[in-house]
PDB file of C-alpha atoms in Angstrom:
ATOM      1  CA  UNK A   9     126.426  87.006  81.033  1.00 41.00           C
ATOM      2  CA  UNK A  10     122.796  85.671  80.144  1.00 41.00           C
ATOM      3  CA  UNK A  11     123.303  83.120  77.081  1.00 43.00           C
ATOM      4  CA  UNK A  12     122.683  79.736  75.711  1.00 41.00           C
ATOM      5  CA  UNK A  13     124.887  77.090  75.492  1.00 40.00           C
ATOM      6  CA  UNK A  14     126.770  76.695  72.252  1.00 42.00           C
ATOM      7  CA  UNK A  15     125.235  74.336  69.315  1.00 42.00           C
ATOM      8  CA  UNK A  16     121.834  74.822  71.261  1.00 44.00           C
ATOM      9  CA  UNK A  17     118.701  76.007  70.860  1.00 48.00           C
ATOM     10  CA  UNK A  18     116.506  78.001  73.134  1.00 50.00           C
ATOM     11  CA  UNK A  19     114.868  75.495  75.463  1.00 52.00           C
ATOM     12  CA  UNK A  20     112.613  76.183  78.512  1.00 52.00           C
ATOM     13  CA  UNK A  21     112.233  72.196  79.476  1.00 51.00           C
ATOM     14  CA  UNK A  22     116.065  71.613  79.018  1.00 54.00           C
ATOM     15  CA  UNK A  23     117.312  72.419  82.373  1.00 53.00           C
ATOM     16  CA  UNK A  24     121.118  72.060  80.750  1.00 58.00           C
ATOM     17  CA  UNK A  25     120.139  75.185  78.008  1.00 75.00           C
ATOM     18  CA  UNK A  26     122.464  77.954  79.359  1.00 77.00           C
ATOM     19  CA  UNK A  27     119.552  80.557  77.800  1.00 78.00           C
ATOM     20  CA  UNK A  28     118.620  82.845  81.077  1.00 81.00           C
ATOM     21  CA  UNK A  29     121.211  82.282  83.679  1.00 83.00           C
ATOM     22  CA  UNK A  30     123.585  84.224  84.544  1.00 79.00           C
ATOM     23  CA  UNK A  31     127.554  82.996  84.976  1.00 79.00           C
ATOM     24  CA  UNK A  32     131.287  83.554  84.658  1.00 80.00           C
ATOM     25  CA  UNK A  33     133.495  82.577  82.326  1.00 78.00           C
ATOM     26  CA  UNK A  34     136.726  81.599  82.823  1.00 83.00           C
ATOM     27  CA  UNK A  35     139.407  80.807  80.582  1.00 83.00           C
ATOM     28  CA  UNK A  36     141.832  78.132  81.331  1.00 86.00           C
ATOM     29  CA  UNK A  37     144.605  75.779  79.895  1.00 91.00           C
ATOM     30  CA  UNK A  38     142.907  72.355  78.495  1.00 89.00           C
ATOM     31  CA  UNK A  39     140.922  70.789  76.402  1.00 88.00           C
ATOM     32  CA  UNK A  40     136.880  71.958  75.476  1.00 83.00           C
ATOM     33  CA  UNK A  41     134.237  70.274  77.809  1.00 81.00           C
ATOM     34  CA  UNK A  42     132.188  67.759  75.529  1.00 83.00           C
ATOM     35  CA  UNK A  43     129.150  68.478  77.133  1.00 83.00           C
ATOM     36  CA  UNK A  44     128.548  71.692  77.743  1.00 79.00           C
ATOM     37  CA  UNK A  45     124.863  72.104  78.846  1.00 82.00           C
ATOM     38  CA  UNK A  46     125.388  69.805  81.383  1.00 83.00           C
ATOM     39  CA  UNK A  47     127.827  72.613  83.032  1.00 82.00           C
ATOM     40  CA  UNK A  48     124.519  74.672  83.262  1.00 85.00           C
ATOM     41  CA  UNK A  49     122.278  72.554  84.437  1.00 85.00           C
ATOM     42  CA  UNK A  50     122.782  73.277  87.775  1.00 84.00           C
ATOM     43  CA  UNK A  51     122.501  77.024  87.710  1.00 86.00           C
ATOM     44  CA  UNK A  52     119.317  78.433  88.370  1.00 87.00           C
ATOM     45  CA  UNK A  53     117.064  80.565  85.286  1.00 86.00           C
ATOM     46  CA  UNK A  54     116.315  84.073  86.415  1.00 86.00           C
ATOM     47  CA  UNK A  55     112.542  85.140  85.833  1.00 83.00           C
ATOM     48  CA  UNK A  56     111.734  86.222  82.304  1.00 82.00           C
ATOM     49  CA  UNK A  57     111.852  89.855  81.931  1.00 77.00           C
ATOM     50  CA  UNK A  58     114.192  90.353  84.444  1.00 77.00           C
ATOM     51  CA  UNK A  59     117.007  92.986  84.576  1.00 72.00           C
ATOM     52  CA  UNK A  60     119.301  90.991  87.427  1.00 75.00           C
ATOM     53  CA  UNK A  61     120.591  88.022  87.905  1.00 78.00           C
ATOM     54  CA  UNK A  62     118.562  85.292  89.360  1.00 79.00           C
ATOM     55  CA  UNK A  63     120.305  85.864  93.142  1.00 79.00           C
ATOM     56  CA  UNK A  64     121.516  89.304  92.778  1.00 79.00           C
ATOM     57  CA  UNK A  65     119.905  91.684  95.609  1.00 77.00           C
ATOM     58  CA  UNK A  66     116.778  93.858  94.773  1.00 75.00           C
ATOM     59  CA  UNK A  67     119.063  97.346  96.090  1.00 81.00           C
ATOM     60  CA  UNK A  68     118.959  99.634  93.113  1.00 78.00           C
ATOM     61  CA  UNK A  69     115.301 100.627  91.775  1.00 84.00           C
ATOM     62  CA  UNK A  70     115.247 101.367  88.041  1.00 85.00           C
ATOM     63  CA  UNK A  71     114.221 104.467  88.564  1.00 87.00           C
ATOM     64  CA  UNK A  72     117.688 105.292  90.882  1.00 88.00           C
ATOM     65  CA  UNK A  73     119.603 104.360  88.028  1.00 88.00           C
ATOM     66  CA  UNK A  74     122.187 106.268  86.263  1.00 92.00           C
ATOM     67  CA  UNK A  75     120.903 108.334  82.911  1.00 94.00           C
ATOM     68  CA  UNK A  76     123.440 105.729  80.834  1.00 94.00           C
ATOM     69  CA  UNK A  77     122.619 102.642  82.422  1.00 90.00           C
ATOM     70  CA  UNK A  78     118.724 103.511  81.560  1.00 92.00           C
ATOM     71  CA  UNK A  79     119.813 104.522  78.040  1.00 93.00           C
ATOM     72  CA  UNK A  80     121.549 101.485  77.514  1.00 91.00           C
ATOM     73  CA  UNK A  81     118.641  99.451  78.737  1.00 87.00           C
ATOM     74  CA  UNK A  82     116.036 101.290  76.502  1.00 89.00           C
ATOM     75  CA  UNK A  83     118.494 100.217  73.733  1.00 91.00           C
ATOM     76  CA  UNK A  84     118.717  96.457  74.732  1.00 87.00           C
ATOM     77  CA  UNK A  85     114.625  96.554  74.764  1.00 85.00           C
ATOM     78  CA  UNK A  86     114.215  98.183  70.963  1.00 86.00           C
ATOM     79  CA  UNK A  87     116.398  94.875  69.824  1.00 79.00           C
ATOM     80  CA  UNK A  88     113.655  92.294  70.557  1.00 63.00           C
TER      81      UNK A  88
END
């Protein structure tokens, strides 16, 4: 999931902002974390423009990609 933190605005010099990194969410029992970009400050930002995740393997070219998975990311393009 590639998001920003909640509350937050896009911000390249905030290594907390959740915007560009990929993670999993979990839900559990408890209370809310107060401060939530500081649960993303560790994770590294994948490169601008990117289709995968920051450490996910360069194995499937665009081009070998599925008719629907293309589709789909011709879709997510027209929205910016």
């Amino acid at each position: 999931m590639c998001t920003r933190s909640t509350g937050s605005r896009p911000n390249p010099g905030r290594p907390g902002d959740a915007l560009g990194k990929t993670f999993e969410l979990v839900a559990t029992t408890g209370p809310a974390p107060k401060d939530v970009d500081a649960l993303f400050a560790s994770l590294d930002a994948e490169s601008p423009g990117a289709l995968d995740g920051v450490r996910d393997m360069a194995n499937m070219p665009l081009e070998g990609e599925p008719k629907q998975v293309l589709d789909g990311l011709n879709a997510l393009r027209t929205l910016h």
